[in-house]
Coordinates of C-alpha atoms in Angstrom, one line a residue:
Chain A
M1 CA 0.0 0.0 0.0
A2 CA 2.6 2.4 1.1
S3 CA 4.7 1.8 -2.0
E4 CA 1.7 2.2 -4.2
G5 CA 0.9 5.5 -2.5
E6 CA 4.4 6.7 -3.1
E7 CA 4.2 5.9 -6.8
G8 CA 0.6 7.1 -7.3
E9 CA -0.1 10.4 -5.6
V10 CA 3.3 11.5 -4.6
P11 CA 5.3 12.4 -7.8
S12 CA 4.1 16.0 -7.7
Q13 CA 5.0 16.2 -4.0
R14 CA 8.3 14.5 -4.7
D15 CA 9.0 17.1 -7.4
A16 CA 8.0 19.9 -5.1
G17 CA 10.3 18.4 -2.5
A18 CA 13.2 18.2 -4.9
V19 CA 12.6 21.8 -6.0
A20 CA 12.6 23.0 -2.4
W21 CA 16.0 21.2 -1.8
T22 CA 17.4 22.8 -4.9
I23 CA 16.3 26.3 -3.8
W24 CA 17.7 25.8 -0.3
Q25 CA 21.0 24.7 -1.8
L26 CA 21.2 27.7 -4.2
I27 CA 20.5 30.3 -1.5
D28 CA 22.6 28.5 1.1
S29 CA 25.7 30.5 2.2
V30 CA 27.7 27.2 2.0
L31 CA 27.4 27.3 -1.8
P32 CA 30.8 28.7 -2.8
T33 CA 29.8 31.5 -5.2
G34 CA 31.7 34.3 -3.5
G35 CA 28.6 36.2 -2.4
F36 CA 30.3 37.2 0.8
A37 CA 33.0 39.1 -1.0
H38 CA 30.3 41.7 -1.8
S39 CA 28.6 44.3 0.3
F40 CA 26.3 45.9 -2.3
G41 CA 28.0 49.3 -1.7
L42 CA 27.6 49.1 2.1
E43 CA 31.4 49.3 2.8
S44 CA 31.8 52.6 0.8
A45 CA 28.6 54.0 2.3
A46 CA 29.9 53.2 5.7
Q47 CA 33.3 54.8 4.9
A48 CA 31.5 57.8 3.6
G49 CA 29.8 58.1 6.9
L50 CA 26.4 57.4 5.6
V51 CA 25.8 54.2 7.5
F52 CA 27.0 54.1 11.1
D53 CA 24.4 52.3 13.3
A54 CA 21.4 49.9 13.2
H55 CA 19.0 52.6 12.1
T56 CA 21.1 53.9 9.1
L57 CA 21.9 50.3 8.2
E58 CA 18.2 49.5 8.1
K59 CA 17.6 52.4 5.7
F60 CA 20.5 51.2 3.6
A61 CA 19.3 47.6 3.4
V62 CA 15.8 48.7 2.5
T63 CA 17.2 50.8 -0.4
A64 CA 19.6 48.1 -1.5
M65 CA 16.8 45.6 -1.6
E66 CA 14.5 47.9 -3.5
N67 CA 17.2 48.7 -6.0
T68 CA 17.7 45.0 -6.6
G69 CA 14.0 44.7 -7.1
S70 CA 13.7 47.6 -9.6
L71 CA 16.9 46.9 -11.5
L72 CA 17.5 43.1 -11.4
L73 CA 14.3 41.3 -10.7
P74 CA 13.1 42.0 -14.3
F75 CA 16.2 40.1 -15.6
V76 CA 15.7 37.2 -13.1
F77 CA 12.1 37.0 -14.2
A78 CA 13.0 37.0 -17.9
A79 CA 15.6 34.3 -17.5
V80 CA 13.5 32.1 -15.3
E81 CA 10.4 32.4 -17.5
G82 CA 12.6 31.6 -20.5
R83 CA 13.0 27.9 -19.7
V84 CA 12.5 27.3 -23.3
M85 CA 14.5 30.4 -24.3
S86 CA 17.3 29.7 -26.7
L87 CA 20.8 30.3 -25.7
E88 CA 21.0 33.1 -28.2
E89 CA 18.2 34.9 -26.4
W90 CA 19.9 34.5 -23.1
I91 CA 23.1 35.9 -24.5
G92 CA 21.1 38.9 -25.8
L93 CA 19.7 39.5 -22.4
D94 CA 23.1 39.2 -20.9
C95 CA 24.5 41.9 -23.2
A96 CA 21.6 44.2 -22.4
L97 CA 22.2 43.8 -18.7
H98 CA 25.9 44.5 -19.3
A99 CA 24.8 47.9 -20.8
V100 CA 22.4 48.5 -18.0
M101 CA 25.0 47.9 -15.3
S102 CA 27.2 50.9 -16.1
N103 CA 28.6 51.0 -12.5
G104 CA 31.9 49.2 -12.9
V105 CA 32.0 47.9 -9.4
A106 CA 28.5 46.5 -9.4
R107 CA 29.1 45.1 -12.9
A108 CA 32.3 43.3 -11.9
A109 CA 30.5 41.9 -8.8
S110 CA 27.7 40.6 -10.9
V111 CA 29.9 39.0 -13.5
G112 CA 32.2 37.5 -10.9
Q113 CA 29.4 35.8 -9.0
G114 CA 27.6 34.7 -12.1
K115 CA 30.7 33.0 -13.5
A116 CA 31.5 31.4 -10.1
L117 CA 28.0 30.0 -10.0
L118 CA 28.1 28.8 -13.6
R119 CA 31.4 27.0 -12.9
L120 CA 29.9 25.3 -9.9
A121 CA 26.6 24.4 -11.5
G122 CA 28.0 22.2 -14.2
G123 CA 29.5 19.9 -11.6
V124 CA 26.5 20.0 -9.2
F125 CA 23.3 20.1 -11.2
K126 CA 24.0 17.1 -13.4
E127 CA 20.3 17.0 -14.5
I128 CA 20.8 20.2 -16.5
A129 CA 24.4 19.6 -17.4
G130 CA 23.9 20.1 -21.1
E131 CA 22.3 23.5 -20.8
V132 CA 24.9 24.6 -18.2
A133 CA 27.7 23.5 -20.5
A134 CA 26.3 25.6 -23.3
M135 CA 26.1 28.6 -21.1
R136 CA 29.6 28.1 -19.9
V137 CA 30.9 27.9 -23.4
S138 CA 29.2 31.2 -24.3
V139 CA 30.7 32.9 -21.2
M140 CA 34.1 31.3 -20.9
G141 CA 34.8 30.4 -24.5
K142 CA 37.2 32.3 -26.7
P143 CA 36.1 34.8 -27.6
P144 CA 33.3 35.0 -25.0
R145 CA 29.9 35.9 -26.3
A146 CA 28.3 36.7 -23.0
H147 CA 29.4 38.0 -19.7
G148 CA 27.6 35.7 -17.3
H149 CA 25.7 38.2 -15.2
H150 CA 24.5 36.8 -11.8
A151 CA 20.8 37.7 -12.1
L152 CA 20.6 35.9 -15.4
V153 CA 22.6 32.9 -14.4
V154 CA 20.5 32.5 -11.2
G155 CA 17.3 33.0 -13.1
R156 CA 18.1 30.5 -15.9
L157 CA 19.4 27.9 -13.5
L158 CA 16.3 28.1 -11.2
G159 CA 14.1 28.0 -14.3
L160 CA 15.8 25.0 -15.7
L161 CA 15.6 23.3 -12.3
G162 CA 11.9 23.7 -12.3
V163 CA 11.6 26.6 -9.8
D164 CA 8.6 28.9 -10.4
A165 CA 9.1 32.6 -11.3
S166 CA 7.8 34.0 -8.0
T167 CA 10.0 31.8 -5.9
A168 CA 13.0 32.6 -8.0
Q169 CA 12.5 36.3 -7.7
R170 CA 11.9 36.1 -4.0
A171 CA 15.1 34.0 -3.6
Y172 CA 17.1 36.6 -5.5
L173 CA 15.9 39.3 -3.1
Y174 CA 16.8 37.1 -0.2
L175 CA 20.3 36.8 -1.5
T176 CA 20.7 40.6 -1.6
L177 CA 19.4 41.0 2.0
R178 CA 21.5 38.1 3.2
D179 CA 24.7 39.5 1.7
V180 CA 24.1 43.1 2.9
L181 CA 23.4 42.0 6.5
S182 CA 26.3 39.5 6.5
A183 CA 28.6 42.3 5.3
A184 CA 27.1 44.6 8.0
T185 CA 28.1 42.1 10.7
R186 CA 31.6 41.8 9.4
L187 CA 32.0 45.6 9.1
N188 CA 30.9 45.6 12.8
L189 CA 28.0 47.9 12.1
V190 CA 25.6 45.6 14.0
G191 CA 26.1 42.3 15.9
P192 CA 24.8 39.0 14.6
M193 CA 21.7 39.1 16.8
E194 CA 20.7 42.5 15.6
A195 CA 21.3 41.4 12.0
A196 CA 19.0 38.4 12.5
L197 CA 16.4 40.7 13.8
L198 CA 16.8 43.1 10.9
Q199 CA 16.6 40.1 8.5
H200 CA 13.3 39.0 10.0
R201 CA 11.9 42.5 10.0
H202 CA 12.8 43.0 6.4
A203 CA 10.8 40.0 5.2
Q204 CA 7.6 42.0 5.1
L205 CA 9.3 44.8 3.2
A206 CA 10.7 42.3 0.8
E207 CA 7.2 41.1 0.1
R208 CA 6.2 44.7 -0.7
V209 CA 9.2 44.9 -3.1
M210 CA 7.9 41.7 -4.7
G211 CA 4.5 43.2 -5.0
K212 CA 5.8 46.3 -6.8
Y213 CA 8.6 44.9 -8.9
A214 CA 8.0 41.2 -9.5
N215 CA 7.2 39.9 -13.0
R216 CA 8.2 43.1 -14.8
S217 CA 9.6 43.3 -18.3
V218 CA 13.3 44.1 -18.7
H219 CA 12.3 47.4 -20.4
E220 CA 11.1 48.6 -17.0
A221 CA 14.4 47.9 -15.2
H222 CA 15.6 51.1 -13.5
Q223 CA 17.8 52.5 -10.7
I224 CA 16.2 54.1 -7.7
A225 CA 19.2 55.1 -5.6
P226 CA 21.7 57.5 -7.3
L227 CA 23.5 58.3 -4.0
L228 CA 24.3 54.7 -3.2
D229 CA 25.2 54.0 -6.8
T230 CA 27.7 56.9 -6.8
L231 CA 29.3 55.8 -3.6
Q232 CA 29.5 52.1 -4.7
G233 CA 31.4 53.3 -7.7
S234 CA 34.2 54.4 -5.4
Q235 CA 34.7 51.1 -3.8
T236 CA 37.9 50.2 -5.7
L237 CA 39.5 53.5 -4.6
L238 CA 39.0 53.0 -0.9
F239 CA 42.2 53.1 1.0
S240 CA 41.4 49.9 2.9
R241 CA 38.6 47.6 2.3
L242 CA 37.2 44.2 3.1
F243 CA 34.9 43.7 0.2
C244 CA 35.1 43.7 -3.6
S245 CA 31.9 45.7 -4.1
Chain B
M1 CA 14.1 41.3 -26.8
A2 CA 13.8 44.8 -28.3
F3 CA 16.9 45.9 -26.4
M4 CA 19.0 43.8 -28.7
D5 CA 17.4 44.4 -32.1
S6 CA 16.9 48.1 -31.5
G7 CA 17.9 49.1 -34.9
R8 CA 15.5 46.9 -36.7
R9 CA 12.5 48.7 -35.4
S10 CA 12.4 52.4 -35.0
G11 CA 14.0 53.4 -31.7
W12 CA 11.0 55.6 -31.0
E13 CA 8.6 52.9 -31.4
K14 CA 10.6 50.5 -29.2
L15 CA 10.8 52.9 -26.3
L16 CA 7.5 54.6 -26.4
G17 CA 5.3 51.9 -28.0
P18 CA 3.4 52.2 -31.2
S19 CA 1.6 55.3 -29.9
F20 CA 4.6 57.3 -30.8
K21 CA 3.6 57.4 -34.4
D22 CA 0.7 59.6 -33.4
R23 CA 3.0 62.1 -31.7
A24 CA 4.3 64.9 -33.8
L25 CA 7.9 66.0 -33.4
T26 CA 8.2 69.5 -31.9
G27 CA 11.7 70.0 -33.2
V28 CA 14.2 68.9 -35.8
I29 CA 17.8 70.0 -36.3
K30 CA 20.2 68.7 -38.9
V31 CA 23.8 69.6 -38.9
D32 CA 25.9 68.9 -42.0
N33 CA 29.2 69.6 -43.4
V34 CA 28.9 72.6 -45.7
A35 CA 32.1 73.8 -47.5
G36 CA 34.2 72.1 -44.8
K37 CA 32.4 73.5 -41.8
S38 CA 29.6 72.3 -39.6
A39 CA 26.4 74.2 -40.5
V40 CA 22.7 73.8 -39.6
T41 CA 21.0 72.7 -42.8
R42 CA 17.5 72.1 -41.4
T43 CA 15.7 73.5 -38.5
F44 CA 12.1 73.2 -37.4
A45 CA 10.5 73.9 -34.0
K46 CA 7.0 74.5 -32.8
Y47 CA 5.4 75.3 -29.5
P48 CA 6.5 74.9 -26.8
L49 CA 10.0 74.5 -28.2
K50 CA 12.2 77.1 -29.8
F51 CA 15.8 76.9 -31.1
L52 CA 18.3 79.7 -30.9
L53 CA 21.3 79.4 -33.1
P54 CA 23.8 82.0 -32.1
N55 CA 26.9 82.3 -34.2
K56 CA 29.0 84.5 -32.1
I57 CA 29.8 82.0 -29.3
V58 CA 32.4 79.9 -31.0
P59 CA 35.7 81.7 -31.8
S60 CA 36.8 81.5 -35.4
G61 CA 39.1 78.5 -36.1
I62 CA 36.8 76.2 -34.1
D63 CA 34.3 74.2 -36.0
A64 CA 31.1 73.8 -33.9
V65 CA 27.5 74.6 -34.1
W66 CA 25.7 75.7 -30.9
I67 CA 22.0 75.1 -30.4
Y68 CA 20.0 76.5 -27.5
A69 CA 16.8 74.6 -27.0
I70 CA 14.4 76.8 -25.2
S71 CA 10.9 76.3 -24.0
Y72 CA 8.5 79.2 -23.5
G73 CA 8.5 80.3 -19.9
G74 CA 11.6 78.4 -19.1
G75 CA 9.8 75.3 -18.1
I76 CA 7.4 72.6 -19.1
V77 CA 3.8 72.5 -17.9
S78 CA 2.0 69.3 -17.3
N79 CA 0.7 67.4 -20.4
D80 CA 3.4 69.1 -22.5
S81 CA 5.4 66.9 -24.7
I82 CA 8.6 68.0 -26.3
S83 CA 10.2 65.7 -28.8
Q84 CA 13.2 66.6 -30.9
R85 CA 15.4 64.8 -33.3
V86 CA 18.9 65.9 -33.9
E87 CA 21.2 64.7 -36.7
V88 CA 24.8 65.5 -36.6
G89 CA 26.5 64.7 -39.9
P90 CA 29.8 63.0 -40.5
S91 CA 32.8 65.0 -39.1
C92 CA 30.5 67.7 -37.8
T93 CA 30.4 69.1 -34.3
A94 CA 27.2 70.2 -32.5
V95 CA 26.5 71.4 -29.0
I96 CA 23.0 71.6 -27.6
T97 CA 22.4 73.4 -24.4
T98 CA 19.8 75.5 -22.5
Q99 CA 19.8 79.0 -21.1
S100 CA 18.9 78.1 -17.6
S101 CA 17.4 75.2 -15.6
T102 CA 14.3 73.5 -17.0
K103 CA 11.5 73.9 -14.6
I104 CA 8.9 71.2 -14.4
Y105 CA 5.6 72.6 -13.1
K106 CA 3.2 70.8 -10.9
S107 CA 1.1 68.0 -12.4
V108 CA -2.5 68.9 -13.1
E109 CA -5.1 66.1 -13.0
G110 CA -2.2 63.5 -12.8
K111 CA -0.8 64.4 -16.2
F112 CA 2.9 64.5 -16.7
C113 CA 5.4 66.3 -18.9
E114 CA 7.9 64.6 -21.1
Q115 CA 10.9 65.4 -23.2
I116 CA 12.2 63.1 -25.9
L117 CA 15.4 63.5 -27.8
Q118 CA 16.6 61.2 -30.5
A119 CA 20.0 61.8 -31.9
Y120 CA 22.1 60.4 -34.7
V121 CA 25.8 61.1 -34.8
G122 CA 27.6 60.3 -38.1
R123 CA 31.1 59.0 -38.6
E124 CA 33.7 61.0 -36.7
G125 CA 31.0 63.4 -35.7
F126 CA 30.8 65.0 -32.2
F127 CA 27.7 65.8 -30.3
A128 CA 27.7 67.5 -26.9
V129 CA 24.5 67.5 -24.9
L130 CA 25.2 70.0 -22.1
P131 CA 21.9 71.3 -20.6
D132 CA 21.3 73.0 -17.3
P133 CA 19.6 70.8 -14.7
I134 CA 16.0 69.8 -14.6
T135 CA 14.2 71.1 -11.6
C136 CA 11.0 69.3 -10.6
F137 CA 8.7 71.4 -8.6
K138 CA 6.4 70.0 -5.9
N139 CA 3.9 67.5 -7.2
S140 CA 5.3 67.4 -10.7
K141 CA 5.7 64.4 -12.9
Y142 CA 8.4 64.2 -15.5
T143 CA 9.7 61.7 -18.0
Q144 CA 12.6 62.1 -20.2
V145 CA 13.9 59.7 -22.9
Q146 CA 17.1 60.4 -24.7
E147 CA 18.4 58.0 -27.3
F148 CA 21.6 58.2 -29.2
Y149 CA 22.8 56.3 -32.2
L150 CA 26.5 56.5 -32.9
A151 CA 28.2 55.6 -36.1
A152 CA 31.8 54.3 -36.1
D153 CA 34.2 56.8 -34.5
A154 CA 31.4 59.1 -33.5
N155 CA 31.9 61.1 -30.2
L156 CA 29.5 62.0 -27.5
V157 CA 29.5 64.0 -24.3
L158 CA 26.2 63.7 -22.5
I159 CA 25.4 65.5 -19.3
D160 CA 22.1 64.6 -17.7
W161 CA 21.3 66.2 -14.3
M162 CA 18.5 67.3 -12.0
T163 CA 18.0 69.1 -8.7
S164 CA 15.7 68.4 -5.8
G165 CA 13.3 71.3 -6.4
R166 CA 13.1 75.0 -5.3
V167 CA 15.4 74.4 -2.4
D168 CA 15.4 78.1 -1.4
N169 CA 11.6 77.9 -0.9
G170 CA 12.2 74.9 1.4
E171 CA 11.0 72.5 -1.3
S172 CA 13.2 69.4 -1.8
W173 CA 12.4 66.0 -3.4
E174 CA 8.7 66.8 -3.3
F175 CA 7.9 65.9 -6.9
E176 CA 5.8 62.8 -7.7
L177 CA 7.9 61.3 -10.4
Y178 CA 11.2 61.9 -12.2
K179 CA 12.2 59.4 -14.7
S180 CA 15.2 59.8 -17.0
I181 CA 16.2 57.2 -19.6
N182 CA 19.4 57.5 -21.6
H183 CA 20.2 54.9 -24.2
I184 CA 23.3 54.9 -26.3
Y185 CA 23.6 52.4 -29.2
L186 CA 26.6 51.8 -31.4
E187 CA 26.1 51.1 -35.1
D188 CA 27.3 47.6 -35.8
V189 CA 30.1 47.9 -38.4
K190 CA 30.2 44.2 -39.2
A191 CA 26.5 43.7 -39.6
D192 CA 24.3 45.8 -41.9
C193 CA 23.7 49.4 -40.8
S194 CA 20.3 48.7 -39.5
K195 CA 21.7 46.8 -36.5
S196 CA 23.1 48.4 -33.5
T197 CA 24.5 47.2 -30.1
P198 CA 23.6 48.7 -26.8
L199 CA 26.5 50.5 -25.1
F200 CA 24.7 52.2 -22.3
L201 CA 21.1 51.6 -21.1
D202 CA 20.4 53.7 -18.1
C203 CA 17.2 54.5 -16.4
L204 CA 16.9 56.4 -13.2
C205 CA 13.4 56.6 -11.6
L206 CA 12.8 58.6 -8.5
E207 CA 9.4 58.3 -6.8
Q208 CA 8.1 57.4 -3.4
G209 CA 9.6 53.9 -2.8
V210 CA 8.3 50.8 -1.1
G211 CA 10.4 51.4 2.0
T212 CA 11.9 54.9 1.7
S213 CA 11.0 58.2 0.3
V214 CA 13.3 59.9 -2.3
A215 CA 14.4 62.4 0.4
E216 CA 15.4 59.6 2.7
R217 CA 17.4 58.0 -0.1
M218 CA 19.2 61.3 -0.9
R219 CA 20.2 62.1 2.6
G220 CA 20.7 65.8 2.3
F221 CA 22.1 65.8 -1.2
H222 CA 20.2 68.0 -3.7
V223 CA 21.8 67.3 -7.1
V224 CA 22.1 64.1 -9.1
A225 CA 24.2 64.0 -12.3
N226 CA 25.5 61.6 -14.9
M227 CA 28.1 62.4 -17.5
V228 CA 28.9 60.0 -20.4
I229 CA 31.9 60.5 -22.5
Y230 CA 32.4 58.3 -25.6
G231 CA 34.6 58.2 -28.7
P232 CA 38.1 58.3 -30.0
K233 CA 38.3 62.1 -30.1
L234 CA 37.7 62.2 -26.4
A235 CA 40.3 59.7 -25.2
A236 CA 42.5 62.3 -23.6
F237 CA 39.5 64.1 -22.1
R238 CA 38.4 60.8 -20.5
V239 CA 41.8 60.3 -18.9
K240 CA 41.8 63.8 -17.4
V241 CA 38.3 63.4 -16.1
Q242 CA 39.0 60.0 -14.7
K243 CA 42.1 61.4 -12.9
K244 CA 40.1 64.3 -11.4
V245 CA 37.3 62.0 -10.2
Q246 CA 39.8 59.7 -8.5
E247 CA 41.4 62.7 -6.8
L248 CA 38.0 63.9 -5.6
T249 CA 37.0 60.5 -4.4
Q250 CA 40.2 60.1 -2.4
K251 CA 39.7 63.5 -0.9
A252 CA 36.0 62.8 0.0
F253 CA 36.8 59.5 1.6
T254 CA 39.6 60.7 3.9
R255 CA 38.8 60.1 7.5
R256 CA 38.3 63.7 8.4
K257 CA 35.7 64.3 5.7
S258 CA 33.9 61.2 6.5
C259 CA 33.7 62.1 10.1
D260 CA 32.4 65.5 9.2
L261 CA 29.7 63.9 7.2
T262 CA 28.7 61.5 9.8
A263 CA 28.6 64.2 12.4
R264 CA 26.5 66.3 10.1
L265 CA 24.1 63.5 9.4
R266 CA 23.7 62.7 13.1
D267 CA 23.1 66.4 13.8
S268 CA 20.6 66.8 11.0
S269 CA 18.7 63.7 12.0
L270 CA 18.4 65.2 15.5
S271 CA 17.7 68.8 14.7
A272 CA 16.2 68.4 11.2
E273 CA 18.6 71.2 10.2
S274 CA 18.9 71.7 6.5
P275 CA 22.1 70.0 5.4
S276 CA 22.6 72.6 2.6
T277 CA 23.6 75.1 5.3
S278 CA 26.6 73.1 6.3
D279 CA 29.7 72.3 4.3
P280 CA 29.1 71.7 0.6
L281 CA 29.6 68.1 -0.4
L282 CA 30.3 66.4 -3.7
F283 CA 30.7 62.7 -4.3
V284 CA 31.8 61.5 -7.7
S285 CA 32.7 58.1 -9.1
C286 CA 33.4 56.8 -12.6
S287 CA 33.4 53.6 -14.6
S288 CA 34.6 52.6 -18.0
I289 CA 32.0 51.3 -20.5
G290 CA 32.2 49.7 -23.9
P291 CA 33.9 46.6 -25.2
A292 CA 37.3 48.3 -25.3
N293 CA 36.7 50.7 -22.4
E294 CA 36.3 53.5 -25.0
G295 CA 33.6 55.2 -22.9
L296 CA 33.4 56.7 -19.4
V297 CA 30.4 57.2 -17.1
V298 CA 30.7 59.7 -14.3
R299 CA 28.2 59.7 -11.6
A300 CA 27.9 62.6 -9.2
V301 CA 25.8 63.8 -6.3
A302 CA 26.2 67.2 -4.7
S303 CA 24.6 69.2 -1.9
T304 CA 24.4 72.3 -4.1
T305 CA 23.9 73.1 -7.7
A306 CA 26.8 75.6 -7.7
L307 CA 29.1 72.8 -6.7
M308 CA 28.0 70.6 -9.6
Y309 CA 28.4 73.6 -12.0
D310 CA 31.9 74.1 -10.8
F311 CA 32.8 70.4 -11.3
F312 CA 31.4 70.4 -14.9
K313 CA 33.0 73.8 -15.8
E314 CA 36.4 72.4 -14.7
Q315 CA 36.0 69.3 -16.8
L316 CA 34.5 70.9 -19.9
A317 CA 37.5 73.3 -20.0
H318 CA 39.4 70.3 -21.3
I319 CA 37.4 70.3 -24.5
D320 CA 37.2 74.0 -25.0
S321 CA 39.2 73.6 -28.2
L322 CA 36.5 71.3 -29.6
I323 CA 33.3 73.1 -28.6
G324 CA 34.6 76.7 -28.4
A325 CA 33.2 77.8 -25.1
C326 CA 31.7 76.4 -21.9
P327 CA 27.9 76.6 -21.7
Y328 CA 28.0 76.9 -18.0
A329 CA 30.3 79.9 -17.9
G330 CA 28.8 82.6 -15.6
R331 CA 26.6 80.1 -13.7

């Protein structure tokens, strides 16, 4: 009986279970994609004196998350929805995102993390090895035809692994918040307890960001935070720094 | 994805939807090479736009056409739409500027104002877009779309900037919407001319956010600016600007300065004192763009308009020999 049950009604549940494990793995800090080398501009904002305590950090995190929502979620959405999208279309999106990300520091961070994830994915997600290999060739081949931007790599991987668009976009926002708060603890702006509290409190806000920016077309992608953008651009010129971006 | 095949369809249609066909252009300017010099060969403007073409600005020996784009009353009222097309012919130089800041008046019945500029720059041409800032008044709504198509070896200097409002009247970041789109495409030399690749796709949108207001995000800064420099003629200019920006960044990030800012922010959050009364502040950063880093994007935020004018004046002095004068002189 039990075995019949497992084979009869459970496949969808088993699929859902597999998808959940995939998501957890992709957003886990154990996954070595180098996310923790990046502070989303927090380090330069802190050195400029803009962020100095829990309150100013909260404002920063809110803005960083909303900027991810307005600028990058449309690209995550396009890539995850494009499960059947050809590689050519994905490369086209990647070149467009490269032109959108004109801030050199953010651009390098996006490319660095995207490439790291792509390298890893080929060895880990064997079920989509063919598609991943094709993406790798386009990014790392000579000459490269794409840059491998993070939002598009994450989006396409999640899409290919069967994750729905809403979950993928939510996961991408989560990555932003996780990395900002982790950077904040290491910059000694808040302690780990306070960071955990902030993370919990920001969940509601993240849902509002989802409500406003999820499922948008890439033509609607825009910046909302010129001050942070300008400061982040100075990251590589800081005299001493912990983070790449 | 329309981003990628921009050239195949009209850029206007792509950005603004098919409805654009129904819109009439309010201005057209064409600059061509006539007897070895840049000259305006076609000009058309209708309300609310007007062009002034002074010929005494540029000293003899420098080949450049200057165009002042002027709107009646110095501003744009809600529901106004200004759309202009500029063509700069091969090897020609054109400068487009304004006489003073463009005021965006309050939105009536939710209607917004828009300005659209589409520009083509021919081979080895040079186009400089050097306007005064946009100032959005309380409750205004403004959208701006600027699109540039550059042929091989074309050159562009684009300044796009805005201020928080009528700061002297205590009005700051109180507009409803400010949206500025700047797209730069390069003509693809290998493929046929109808294809172009995106170099710079920028869209800044300032409105009440999900978690923060615009004022909260700007933290006492009142001016936002972007400057894009592209093309082989401007390689030396880029190096100079880059150097200056790095110098300013290092200065701004020294410990003393940072502490000042922190102290100021703490004070202003306590006493709600207007930050514009304290030390002026300017933050700039820059990034290379383009496949061979042949372009530079400079981002800047400042606490006062005067500070930004000074920064631009200092930079534009380096291309005096190309454009003949600085449009911001005396401001």
